[in-house]
Coordinates of C-alpha atoms in Angstrom, one line a residue:
Chain A
M1158 CA 7.3 -22.6 14.6
Y1159 CA 7.7 -26.3 15.1
L1160 CA 5.9 -29.2 16.8
E1161 CA 8.0 -30.8 19.5
N1162 CA 5.7 -33.6 20.4
I1163 CA 2.2 -34.9 19.8
I1164 CA 0.3 -37.4 21.8
L1165 CA -2.9 -39.0 20.5
H1166 CA -5.4 -40.9 22.5
N1167 CA -8.3 -42.7 20.8
Y1168 CA -7.5 -41.0 17.5
R1169 CA -8.9 -42.9 14.4
N1170 CA -6.9 -46.1 13.8
Y1171 CA -4.2 -45.0 16.2
G1172 CA -5.5 -45.6 19.7
D1173 CA -2.5 -44.2 21.5
I1174 CA 0.6 -42.8 20.0
N1175 CA 3.4 -40.5 21.3
F1176 CA 5.4 -39.0 18.5
T1177 CA 8.4 -36.7 18.8
P1178 CA 9.2 -35.5 15.3
S1179 CA 12.3 -33.8 14.0
P1180 CA 12.2 -30.0 13.9
N1181 CA 13.1 -30.2 10.2
I1182 CA 11.9 -32.7 7.7
N1183 CA 9.9 -35.7 8.6
Y1184 CA 9.4 -38.2 5.8
I1185 CA 6.8 -40.8 6.6
Y1186 CA 6.3 -43.7 4.2
G1187 CA 4.2 -46.8 4.3
E1188 CA 1.7 -48.8 2.2
N1189 CA -1.8 -47.6 1.6
A1190 CA -4.3 -47.6 4.5
Q1191 CA -1.6 -47.5 7.2
G1192 CA -2.8 -44.1 8.4
K1193 CA -0.4 -41.7 6.8
T1194 CA -3.0 -39.1 6.0
N1195 CA -4.6 -39.7 9.5
L1196 CA -1.3 -38.8 11.1
L1197 CA -1.1 -35.5 9.2
E1198 CA -4.7 -34.9 10.0
S1199 CA -4.0 -35.3 13.7
I1200 CA -1.3 -32.7 13.5
Y1201 CA -3.6 -30.4 11.6
Y1202 CA -6.3 -31.0 14.1
L1203 CA -4.0 -30.3 17.0
L1204 CA -3.1 -26.9 15.5
T1205 CA -6.5 -25.8 14.2
A1206 CA -9.2 -27.9 15.9
H1207 CA -10.5 -28.6 12.4
S1208 CA -10.1 -31.6 10.2
F1209 CA -9.2 -31.2 6.5
K1210 CA -10.7 -34.6 5.8
T1211 CA -14.1 -34.6 7.3
K1212 CA -16.9 -32.4 8.5
N1213 CA -18.1 -35.1 10.8
E1214 CA -15.7 -35.0 13.8
Y1215 CA -17.2 -38.1 15.3
E1216 CA -15.2 -40.0 12.7
L1217 CA -12.0 -38.9 14.4
V1218 CA -12.8 -40.8 17.6
K1219 CA -11.5 -44.3 17.5
W1220 CA -14.2 -46.8 16.7
G1221 CA -15.9 -47.9 19.9
G1222 CA -14.4 -45.0 21.9
S1223 CA -16.4 -42.3 23.5
Y1224 CA -13.8 -39.4 23.3
L1225 CA -10.5 -38.5 21.9
R1226 CA -7.7 -36.4 23.3
I1227 CA -4.8 -34.8 21.5
K1228 CA -2.0 -33.1 23.3
G1229 CA 1.0 -31.3 21.8
K1230 CA 3.9 -29.0 22.5
V1231 CA 4.5 -26.3 19.9
W1232 CA 7.4 -23.8 19.8
V1233 CA 6.5 -20.4 18.3
K1234 CA 9.3 -17.8 18.2
G1235 CA 11.1 -19.1 21.3
D1236 CA 7.9 -19.7 23.4
I1237 CA 6.5 -23.1 24.0
S1238 CA 2.7 -23.7 24.0
N1239 CA 1.0 -26.7 25.4
I1240 CA -2.1 -27.6 23.5
N1241 CA -4.7 -29.9 24.8
I1242 CA -7.8 -30.8 22.8
Y1243 CA -10.6 -33.0 24.0
F1244 CA -13.6 -34.1 21.9
S1245 CA -16.3 -36.4 23.0
N1246 CA -19.1 -38.2 21.3
N1247 CA -21.7 -36.0 22.9
K1248 CA -20.3 -33.0 21.1
E1249 CA -18.3 -31.6 24.0
K1250 CA -15.2 -29.9 22.8
K1251 CA -12.5 -28.3 24.8
I1252 CA -9.4 -26.5 23.6
L1253 CA -6.8 -25.6 26.2
V1254 CA -3.7 -23.6 25.5
N1255 CA -1.3 -23.6 28.4
G1256 CA -4.1 -24.6 30.6
K1257 CA -6.5 -21.8 29.5
E1258 CA -9.6 -22.5 27.6
V1259 CA -9.6 -21.0 24.1
K1260 CA -12.6 -20.6 21.8
R1261 CA -12.5 -22.4 18.5
D1262 CA -12.7 -19.3 16.4
S1263 CA -9.7 -17.6 17.9
F1264 CA -7.8 -20.8 18.2
F1265 CA -8.0 -21.3 14.5
S1266 CA -5.5 -18.5 13.6
M1267 CA -3.2 -19.1 16.6
F1268 CA -1.0 -21.8 15.1
P1269 CA -0.9 -21.5 11.3
V1270 CA -0.4 -24.7 9.4
V1271 CA -0.5 -25.3 5.7
I1272 CA -1.6 -28.6 4.3
F1273 CA -1.4 -30.0 0.8
H1274 CA -3.3 -33.2 0.2
P1275 CA -4.5 -35.0 -3.0
E1276 CA -8.1 -33.9 -2.6
D1277 CA -7.0 -30.2 -2.9
L1278 CA -7.0 -30.9 -6.6
L1279 CA -10.8 -30.7 -6.4
M1280 CA -10.4 -27.1 -5.6
I1281 CA -9.4 -26.6 -9.2
K1282 CA -11.5 -29.2 -10.9
E1283 CA -14.8 -28.5 -9.2
G1284 CA -17.2 -25.6 -8.7
P1285 CA -16.5 -22.4 -6.8
L1286 CA -17.6 -23.8 -3.4
L1287 CA -14.2 -25.3 -2.4
R1288 CA -12.4 -22.2 -3.7
R1289 CA -14.6 -19.9 -1.5
K1290 CA -13.9 -22.2 1.4
F1291 CA -10.2 -21.9 0.8
L1292 CA -10.5 -18.1 0.7
N1293 CA -12.6 -17.9 3.8
R1294 CA -10.3 -20.2 5.8
E1295 CA -7.0 -18.7 4.7
I1296 CA -8.0 -15.0 4.9
T1297 CA -9.3 -15.6 8.4
R1298 CA -5.8 -16.8 9.3
M1299 CA -4.2 -13.7 7.8
Y1300 CA -6.8 -11.1 8.8
T1301 CA -8.8 -12.2 11.9
R1302 CA -11.4 -9.6 11.4
Y1303 CA -12.4 -11.2 8.1
W1304 CA -14.3 -14.0 9.8
K1305 CA -16.4 -11.5 11.8
Y1306 CA -17.3 -9.5 8.6
L1307 CA -18.2 -12.7 6.9
Q1308 CA -20.5 -13.8 9.7
Q1309 CA -22.2 -10.5 9.7
Y1310 CA -22.6 -10.5 6.0
Y1311 CA -24.3 -13.9 6.0
R1312 CA -26.6 -12.7 8.7
V1313 CA -27.7 -9.8 6.5
L1314 CA -27.9 -12.1 3.5
R1315 CA -30.2 -14.5 5.4
Q1316 CA -32.5 -11.7 6.4
R1317 CA -32.6 -10.2 2.9
N1318 CA -33.2 -13.6 1.2
S1319 CA -36.0 -14.3 3.6
L1320 CA -37.6 -11.0 2.6
L1321 CA -37.2 -11.9 -1.1
K1322 CA -38.9 -15.2 -0.5
D1323 CA -42.0 -13.2 0.4
Q1324 CA -44.1 -12.8 -2.7
A1325 CA -45.4 -9.4 -1.7
V1326 CA -41.9 -7.9 -1.0
K1327 CA -41.9 -4.2 -1.0
R1328 CA -39.1 -2.3 -2.6
K1329 CA -38.6 0.1 0.3
D1330 CA -38.4 -2.9 2.7
L1331 CA -35.7 -4.5 0.5
E1332 CA -33.7 -1.3 0.2
S1333 CA -33.4 -0.9 4.0
W1334 CA -31.2 -4.0 3.9
D1335 CA -29.0 -2.9 1.0
E1336 CA -26.7 -0.5 2.9
I1337 CA -25.8 -3.0 5.6
L1338 CA -25.4 -5.8 3.0
C1339 CA -23.0 -3.6 1.0
F1340 CA -21.3 -2.4 4.2
Y1341 CA -20.1 -5.9 5.2
G1342 CA -20.1 -7.3 1.6
S1343 CA -17.6 -4.7 0.5
K1344 CA -15.3 -5.4 3.4
V1345 CA -15.4 -9.1 2.5
V1346 CA -14.7 -8.5 -1.1
Y1347 CA -12.0 -6.0 -0.3
L1348 CA -10.1 -8.4 1.9
R1349 CA -10.4 -11.2 -0.6
M1350 CA -9.0 -9.0 -3.4
K1351 CA -6.2 -7.8 -1.2
F1352 CA -5.4 -11.3 -0.1
L1353 CA -5.3 -12.7 -3.6
N1354 CA -3.3 -9.8 -4.9
K1355 CA -0.6 -10.5 -2.4
L1356 CA -0.8 -14.2 -2.6
D1357 CA -0.4 -13.9 -6.4
K1358 CA 3.1 -12.5 -6.0
Y1359 CA 4.3 -15.5 -3.9
F1360 CA 2.4 -17.9 -6.2
K1361 CA 4.2 -16.6 -9.3
E1362 CA 7.6 -16.8 -7.6
I1363 CA 7.3 -20.3 -6.3
H1364 CA 5.6 -21.7 -9.4
G1365 CA 8.5 -20.2 -11.4
T1366 CA 10.9 -22.2 -9.3
F1367 CA 9.0 -25.4 -9.7
T1368 CA 8.6 -25.1 -13.4
N1369 CA 11.9 -23.4 -14.4
N1370 CA 9.9 -20.3 -15.3
K1371 CA 8.2 -22.1 -18.2
E1372 CA 4.7 -21.4 -16.8
D1373 CA 3.4 -18.0 -16.1
V1374 CA 0.6 -18.2 -13.5
R1375 CA -1.9 -15.7 -12.2
L1376 CA -4.7 -15.6 -9.6
Y1377 CA -7.8 -13.7 -10.6
Y1378 CA -10.7 -12.8 -8.4
K1379 CA -14.0 -13.0 -10.2
S1380 CA -16.1 -10.4 -8.5
C1381 CA -19.5 -8.9 -9.3
V1382 CA -17.8 -5.5 -9.2
N1383 CA -15.3 -4.5 -11.8
L1384 CA -11.8 -5.0 -10.5
E1385 CA -10.3 -2.4 -12.8
E1386 CA -12.7 0.3 -11.7
V1387 CA -12.1 -0.3 -8.0
T1388 CA -8.3 -0.2 -8.4
Q1389 CA -6.8 3.2 -8.3
V1390 CA -3.2 4.3 -8.5
D1391 CA -2.2 5.8 -5.2
K1392 CA 0.3 8.6 -4.5
T1393 CA 3.3 6.3 -4.6
G1394 CA 2.3 5.0 -8.0
K1395 CA 1.0 1.7 -6.8
D1396 CA -2.3 0.1 -7.6
K1397 CA -4.6 0.3 -4.6
I1398 CA -8.0 -1.3 -4.3
T1399 CA -10.5 1.1 -2.6
E1400 CA -13.1 -0.3 -0.3
K1401 CA -15.3 2.7 -0.8
E1402 CA -15.4 2.1 -4.6
I1403 CA -16.3 -1.6 -4.0
Y1404 CA -19.2 -0.4 -1.8
N1405 CA -20.4 2.1 -4.4
Q1406 CA -20.3 -0.4 -7.2
F1407 CA -22.0 -3.1 -5.1
F1408 CA -24.7 -0.7 -4.1
N1409 CA -25.4 0.4 -7.7
L1410 CA -25.4 -3.1 -8.9
L1411 CA -28.0 -4.1 -6.3
K1412 CA -30.2 -1.3 -7.6
D1413 CA -29.8 -2.6 -11.2
K1414 CA -30.6 -6.1 -10.2
Q1415 CA -33.6 -5.3 -8.0
E1416 CA -36.3 -6.3 -10.5
E1417 CA -34.5 -9.5 -11.3
E1418 CA -33.9 -10.4 -7.7
I1419 CA -37.5 -9.9 -6.8
K1420 CA -38.4 -12.2 -9.7
K1421 CA -35.9 -14.8 -8.8
R1422 CA -36.4 -14.4 -5.0
Y1423 CA -32.9 -14.4 -3.8
T1424 CA -29.8 -12.1 -3.6
M1425 CA -28.0 -12.7 -6.9
I1426 CA -24.8 -10.8 -6.3
G1427 CA -22.1 -10.6 -3.6
P1428 CA -19.3 -12.6 -2.0
Q1429 CA -21.5 -15.7 -1.7
V1430 CA -21.4 -16.2 -5.5
E1431 CA -17.9 -14.9 -6.2
D1432 CA -15.0 -17.1 -7.1
F1433 CA -11.3 -17.0 -8.2
N1434 CA -9.6 -18.6 -11.1
V1435 CA -6.0 -19.8 -11.7
Y1436 CA -4.5 -19.1 -15.0
I1437 CA -1.4 -20.7 -16.6
N1438 CA 0.0 -18.8 -19.6
N1439 CA -3.3 -16.8 -19.7
K1440 CA -5.4 -20.0 -20.0
N1441 CA -7.9 -21.1 -17.3
I1442 CA -6.3 -24.0 -15.5
K1443 CA -9.6 -25.7 -15.0
K1444 CA -10.1 -26.3 -18.7
Y1445 CA -6.7 -26.1 -20.3
A1446 CA -4.2 -27.8 -18.1
S1447 CA -3.0 -31.4 -17.6
Q1448 CA -3.5 -33.2 -14.3
G1449 CA 0.2 -32.8 -13.5
Q1450 CA 0.0 -29.1 -14.2
Q1451 CA -3.0 -28.7 -12.0
R1452 CA -1.3 -30.6 -9.2
T1453 CA 1.8 -28.5 -9.4
A1454 CA -0.3 -25.3 -9.4
V1455 CA -2.2 -26.4 -6.3
L1456 CA 1.1 -27.2 -4.6
S1457 CA 2.6 -23.9 -5.6
L1458 CA -0.5 -22.2 -4.2
K1459 CA -0.1 -23.9 -0.9
I1460 CA 3.6 -23.1 -0.6
A1461 CA 2.9 -19.5 -1.7
L1462 CA 0.5 -19.4 1.2
F1463 CA 3.2 -20.7 3.5
N1464 CA 5.6 -17.9 2.3
F1465 CA 2.9 -15.3 2.5
L1466 CA 2.2 -16.3 6.2
E1467 CA 5.9 -16.3 6.9
E1468 CA 6.5 -12.8 5.6
N1469 CA 3.7 -11.6 7.8
N1470 CA 5.4 -13.1 10.8
K1471 CA 3.1 -16.0 11.0
F1472 CA 5.4 -19.0 10.9
S1473 CA 3.8 -22.2 10.1
I1474 CA 4.3 -25.9 9.6
L1475 CA 4.0 -27.5 6.2
L1476 CA 2.1 -30.8 5.8
L1477 CA 2.5 -32.5 2.4
D1478 CA 0.3 -35.5 1.9
D1479 CA 1.2 -37.8 -0.9
V1480 CA 2.7 -34.9 -2.7
F1481 CA 5.0 -36.8 -5.1
S1482 CA 2.5 -38.9 -7.1
E1483 CA 2.1 -37.4 -10.6
L1484 CA 5.0 -35.0 -10.3
D1485 CA 8.0 -35.6 -12.6
E1486 CA 11.5 -36.1 -11.2
K1487 CA 12.5 -32.4 -11.6
R1488 CA 9.5 -31.1 -9.8
K1489 CA 9.9 -33.7 -7.0
R1490 CA 13.5 -32.5 -6.6
A1491 CA 12.4 -28.8 -6.6
V1492 CA 10.0 -29.5 -3.8
L1493 CA 12.5 -31.3 -1.7
D1494 CA 15.1 -28.6 -2.3
F1495 CA 12.6 -25.9 -1.3
V1496 CA 11.7 -27.5 2.0
E1497 CA 15.3 -28.2 2.8
D1498 CA 16.5 -24.7 2.0
K1499 CA 13.7 -23.1 4.0
G1500 CA 14.8 -24.9 7.2
L1501 CA 11.1 -25.3 8.1
Q1502 CA 9.4 -28.2 9.9
C1503 CA 7.7 -30.3 7.3
F1504 CA 5.8 -33.6 7.3
I1505 CA 5.9 -35.5 4.0
T1506 CA 4.0 -38.7 3.3
S1507 CA 4.6 -41.1 0.5
Y1508 CA 4.0 -44.8 -0.3
E1509 CA 7.6 -45.2 -1.3
K1510 CA 10.9 -44.5 0.2
K1511 CA 13.0 -44.2 -3.0
V1512 CA 12.0 -40.6 -3.7
I1513 CA 14.6 -39.2 -1.3
P1514 CA 18.0 -38.9 -2.9
A1515 CA 20.9 -40.3 -1.0
E1516 CA 22.4 -36.9 -0.1
K1517 CA 19.3 -35.8 1.7
N1518 CA 20.5 -37.4 4.9
S1519 CA 19.1 -34.7 7.2
F1520 CA 15.6 -36.1 6.7
A1521 CA 14.1 -38.0 9.6
V1522 CA 12.6 -41.1 7.9
Y1523 CA 9.7 -43.1 9.4
K1524 CA 8.0 -46.2 8.4
L1525 CA 4.4 -46.5 9.2
D1526 CA 3.2 -50.0 9.6
G1527 CA 0.1 -51.4 11.2
G1528 CA -0.6 -48.1 13.1
G1529 CA 3.0 -48.0 14.5
L1530 CA 5.7 -45.5 13.5
V1531 CA 9.3 -46.6 13.3
N1532 CA 12.1 -44.1 13.1
E1533 CA 14.5 -45.5 10.6
N1534 CA 17.4 -43.3 11.6
S1535 CA 17.3 -44.5 15.2
G1536 CA 15.2 -47.6 15.0
K1537 CA 13.1 -46.2 17.8
F1538 CA 9.4 -47.2 17.9
N1539 CA 7.0 -44.4 18.6
Chain U
M843 CA -38.9 -41.0 39.1
H844 CA -41.7 -38.6 38.2
Y845 CA -42.3 -35.4 40.1
P846 CA -45.8 -34.7 41.4
Q847 CA -47.8 -33.1 38.7
S848 CA -48.0 -29.7 40.3
L849 CA -44.2 -29.6 40.7
Q850 CA -43.6 -30.6 37.2
E851 CA -46.0 -27.9 36.0
L852 CA -44.1 -25.3 38.0
I853 CA -40.8 -26.5 36.6
N854 CA -42.2 -26.3 33.1
T855 CA -43.4 -22.7 33.7
F856 CA -40.0 -21.6 34.8
N857 CA -38.4 -23.4 31.9
S858 CA -40.5 -21.3 29.5
F859 CA -38.7 -18.1 30.8
P860 CA -36.1 -16.6 28.5
G861 CA -32.6 -17.7 29.5
V862 CA -33.8 -20.4 31.9
G863 CA -32.8 -24.0 31.1
P864 CA -34.2 -27.1 32.7
K865 CA -31.7 -27.2 35.5
T866 CA -32.3 -23.6 36.6
A867 CA -36.0 -24.1 36.3
Q868 CA -35.8 -27.0 38.6
R869 CA -33.7 -25.0 41.1
L870 CA -36.2 -22.1 41.0
A871 CA -39.1 -24.4 41.5
F872 CA -37.6 -26.1 44.5
Y873 CA -36.6 -22.7 46.0
L874 CA -40.1 -21.4 45.5
I875 CA -41.8 -24.3 47.3
S876 CA -39.4 -24.0 50.2
L877 CA -40.6 -20.5 50.9
P878 CA -43.3 -19.6 53.5
G879 CA -46.8 -19.6 52.0
E880 CA -47.3 -15.8 52.4
E881 CA -44.0 -15.1 50.5
V882 CA -45.2 -17.1 47.6
E883 CA -48.6 -15.4 47.6
K884 CA -46.9 -12.0 47.7
M885 CA -44.9 -12.9 44.6
A886 CA -47.9 -14.2 42.8
R887 CA -49.8 -11.0 43.7
A888 CA -46.9 -8.9 42.3
M889 CA -47.0 -10.8 39.1
V890 CA -50.8 -10.5 38.6
K891 CA -50.7 -6.8 39.7
A892 CA -48.0 -5.9 37.2
K893 CA -49.8 -7.8 34.5
K894 CA -53.1 -6.2 35.2
R895 CA -52.0 -2.6 35.7
L896 CA -49.2 -2.2 33.1
R897 CA -50.0 -1.2 29.6
Y898 CA -48.3 0.5 26.7
C899 CA -48.2 4.3 26.7
S900 CA -50.5 5.5 24.0
R901 CA -47.8 7.8 22.6
C902 CA -44.4 6.1 22.9
F903 CA -45.4 2.5 23.7
S904 CA -43.2 2.3 26.7
F905 CA -44.7 0.7 29.9
T906 CA -47.1 2.8 32.1
E907 CA -49.9 2.4 34.5
E908 CA -51.7 5.5 33.1
E909 CA -52.9 6.4 29.6
Q910 CA -49.5 8.1 29.0
C911 CA -46.2 7.4 30.6
N912 CA -44.6 9.9 32.9
I913 CA -42.0 10.9 30.2
C914 CA -44.7 11.6 27.6
S915 CA -46.8 13.6 30.1
D916 CA -43.8 15.6 31.4
T917 CA -44.3 19.1 29.9
G918 CA -40.8 20.1 31.0
R919 CA -39.3 17.8 28.4
N920 CA -38.4 18.7 24.9
S921 CA -41.0 17.2 22.6
F922 CA -39.2 18.2 19.3
T923 CA -36.7 15.4 19.7
I924 CA -37.6 11.8 19.7
C925 CA -35.3 9.0 20.6
V926 CA -36.3 5.7 18.9
V927 CA -35.4 2.5 20.8
Q928 CA -36.2 -1.2 20.4
H929 CA -37.3 -2.1 23.8
P930 CA -38.9 -0.5 26.9
R931 CA -35.8 -1.4 29.0
D932 CA -33.7 0.7 26.5
V933 CA -35.7 3.8 27.7
L934 CA -34.5 3.1 31.2
V935 CA -30.9 2.7 30.0
M936 CA -31.0 6.0 28.1
E937 CA -32.6 7.8 31.1
K938 CA -29.7 6.7 33.3
T939 CA -27.4 8.9 31.2
G940 CA -29.4 11.9 32.4
Q941 CA -28.3 13.6 29.1
F942 CA -31.4 13.2 27.0
K943 CA -34.3 15.5 27.7
G944 CA -36.5 14.7 24.7
K945 CA -39.2 12.0 24.3
Y946 CA -39.0 8.4 23.3
H947 CA -40.6 6.0 20.9
V948 CA -40.4 2.2 21.5
L949 CA -40.5 0.0 18.5
H950 CA -40.8 -3.3 20.4
G951 CA -38.3 -5.1 18.1
A952 CA -36.3 -4.6 15.0
L953 CA -36.8 -5.6 11.4
S954 CA -36.2 -9.3 11.0
P955 CA -37.8 -11.0 7.9
V956 CA -36.5 -14.4 9.2
E957 CA -38.7 -14.1 12.2
G958 CA -41.5 -12.5 10.2
V959 CA -41.0 -9.0 11.7
G960 CA -41.7 -6.2 9.2
P961 CA -42.4 -2.5 9.6
E962 CA -46.1 -3.2 10.3
E963 CA -45.1 -5.4 13.3
L964 CA -43.2 -2.6 14.8
N965 CA -44.7 0.7 15.9
I966 CA -43.4 2.5 12.9
P967 CA -46.6 3.9 11.4
R968 CA -47.4 5.4 14.8
L969 CA -44.0 7.0 14.9
L970 CA -44.5 8.6 11.5
E971 CA -47.8 10.0 12.7
R972 CA -46.2 11.5 15.8
I973 CA -43.5 13.1 13.7
K974 CA -46.1 14.8 11.5
N975 CA -48.4 15.8 14.4
E976 CA -46.0 16.8 17.1
G977 CA -43.8 19.1 15.1
V978 CA -40.7 16.9 15.7
K979 CA -37.4 18.4 14.5
E980 CA -35.0 15.6 15.1
V981 CA -35.2 11.8 15.4
I982 CA -32.4 10.0 17.1
I983 CA -32.2 6.4 16.2
A984 CA -30.9 4.2 19.1
T985 CA -31.6 0.7 17.8
N986 CA -29.2 -2.0 18.7
P987 CA -25.8 -1.9 16.9
N988 CA -26.3 -5.2 15.0
V989 CA -27.4 -6.2 11.6
E990 CA -31.2 -6.0 12.4
G991 CA -30.9 -2.7 14.3
D992 CA -28.9 -1.2 11.4
A993 CA -31.4 -2.2 8.8
T994 CA -34.2 -0.8 11.0
A995 CA -32.3 2.5 11.2
S996 CA -31.8 2.5 7.5
Y997 CA -35.6 1.9 7.0
L998 CA -36.5 4.7 9.4
S999 CA -34.2 7.1 7.9
R1000 CA -35.7 6.5 4.4
Q1001 CA -39.2 7.1 5.8
I1002 CA -38.4 10.1 8.0
K1003 CA -36.0 12.2 5.9
P1004 CA -38.5 13.0 3.2
L1005 CA -40.6 14.7 5.9
G1006 CA -37.9 17.3 6.3
V1007 CA -36.8 16.1 9.7
R1008 CA -33.3 15.6 10.9
V1009 CA -32.4 12.0 11.4
T1010 CA -29.4 10.9 13.5
R1011 CA -28.0 7.6 14.6
I1012 CA -26.2 7.2 17.9
A1013 CA -22.4 6.7 17.4
F1014 CA -20.6 3.4 17.4
G1015 CA -17.8 3.5 19.7
L1016 CA -15.6 2.0 22.4
P1017 CA -16.7 1.4 26.0
V1018 CA -15.4 4.3 28.0
G1019 CA -13.0 3.5 30.8
G1020 CA -11.9 0.3 29.1
D1021 CA -8.7 -0.6 27.3
L1022 CA -8.4 -0.4 23.5
E1023 CA -6.8 -3.9 23.4
Y1024 CA -9.9 -5.5 24.7
A1025 CA -12.1 -4.1 21.9
D1026 CA -13.2 -6.6 19.3
E1027 CA -12.3 -6.0 15.7
L1028 CA -15.9 -5.1 14.6
T1029 CA -16.4 -2.5 17.3
L1030 CA -12.9 -1.0 16.8
G1031 CA -13.4 -1.0 13.0
R1032 CA -16.7 0.9 13.3
A1033 CA -15.2 3.3 15.9
L1034 CA -12.4 4.0 13.4
E1035 CA -14.9 4.7 10.7
G1036 CA -16.9 7.0 12.9
R1037 CA -13.8 8.9 14.2
I1038 CA -14.2 12.7 14.8
E1039 CA -11.9 15.6 14.2
L1040 CA -10.4 17.1 17.4
E1041 CA -11.0 20.7 18.0

């Protein structure tokens, strides 16, 4: 998959821009506050109709403007798609793919894109909320049914919690919600475990490359149910997580917690409180790793995601925002080698030009200055 | 510009209908006042008449003009099987199949703590009485296939089973005559879970 062209109108500091990137590596450098991240954000927005920077989409509309429009041409497996997104200040939003309107939910997994940006580090440093968001977003991309299960789960949870808020809650009333809670809850937990188990394989591989196999990493899903007990060896000798077992454990756990839940007045267990951890050499990265190690791990995680998507026939574009700060020379080199070897379309931003070694002459290099983008290979102004 | 008070009142009335927004309300109001006087009076009479005459059936809580609805008073129907539905209109839908010859029980809703609807707000106690008094052998639960409908089914099943009565839930499946590719993931997933052995 690659982006052939993107046209922005009233987008943040850009106003109007028409950018035809290289199908390979695009290296964009410029001083701070020139709009490097905004450019990557616009590409991400074109492909997902979501921003990775803000929840408040009004911010995306150029100051003083009343709407924004982003258009783009994307090639996926030999077919071209014309994407057209319109967003106005009065909340109207339209997504057209080849002239046909597409709903936001289904659009989200149509054009996979993987972004690494400095704030992703918070995913490791902070509480579980960002990690759950990461899971929910990425699993939806991989298994579209996940989002529907999650929505249903939250609907049950809202009902059940509302019941628990009632002081005179009756046990039999509560129990009638348990089956349906476990029904959707076990599906959510199952897909999360399955996803992380698979992602773990790619994560280990790529992190090994980046660190010369000096660091052994592992992803671990922290569930209310016991992972070992829900994993069974199947006929071919492989470990297999069983959804039914997750359901049973979840259901029994609800029974055990009933008294406590009635006292505390909310549902204490389930996907809404679960989390995952990253381990380096058997130590939790959150507590026992340096900033540089954490950064590399997040980067490995994102690239693992890219490889995972690719192996499932979902080819994506890689966006690396300010990826090189805090990485040592070896790791910088490993990242550049990876993107070059893959032959994928990639957008890298940096405040300096000197990171690129002289022999990497296949990179398209752009200088971003005052909202304008200059192609240094051709001297063309976009 | 302000509309005359009576027109505005009419618009507001339509606007309070389910599924009718301000624009449709306005259109309906203008349509109504464009009609001949006797047409409007006929409509008003129909509304008042329906409201005056209709009441809930004392047994199943569907709509009727009598003490009991025509299904409950039909002695030709099997009274050992009760089909539980959420809304009176669901009775009509089930009747259209022509396949169900038992009796009904209308809950008038589904469990929804968020909206303050518990078992007492639904006609559940009355259903349990009927099961005990009428010698019911099977209860078919046909609540909506959503989260609230499922929880209601679960609640009913827990209440009814101890009475030694068979409790069934209508199957989750695919729309017949349609294409598999148009089914959404949730429906298809549940249809897969509820698959049956071929003879």
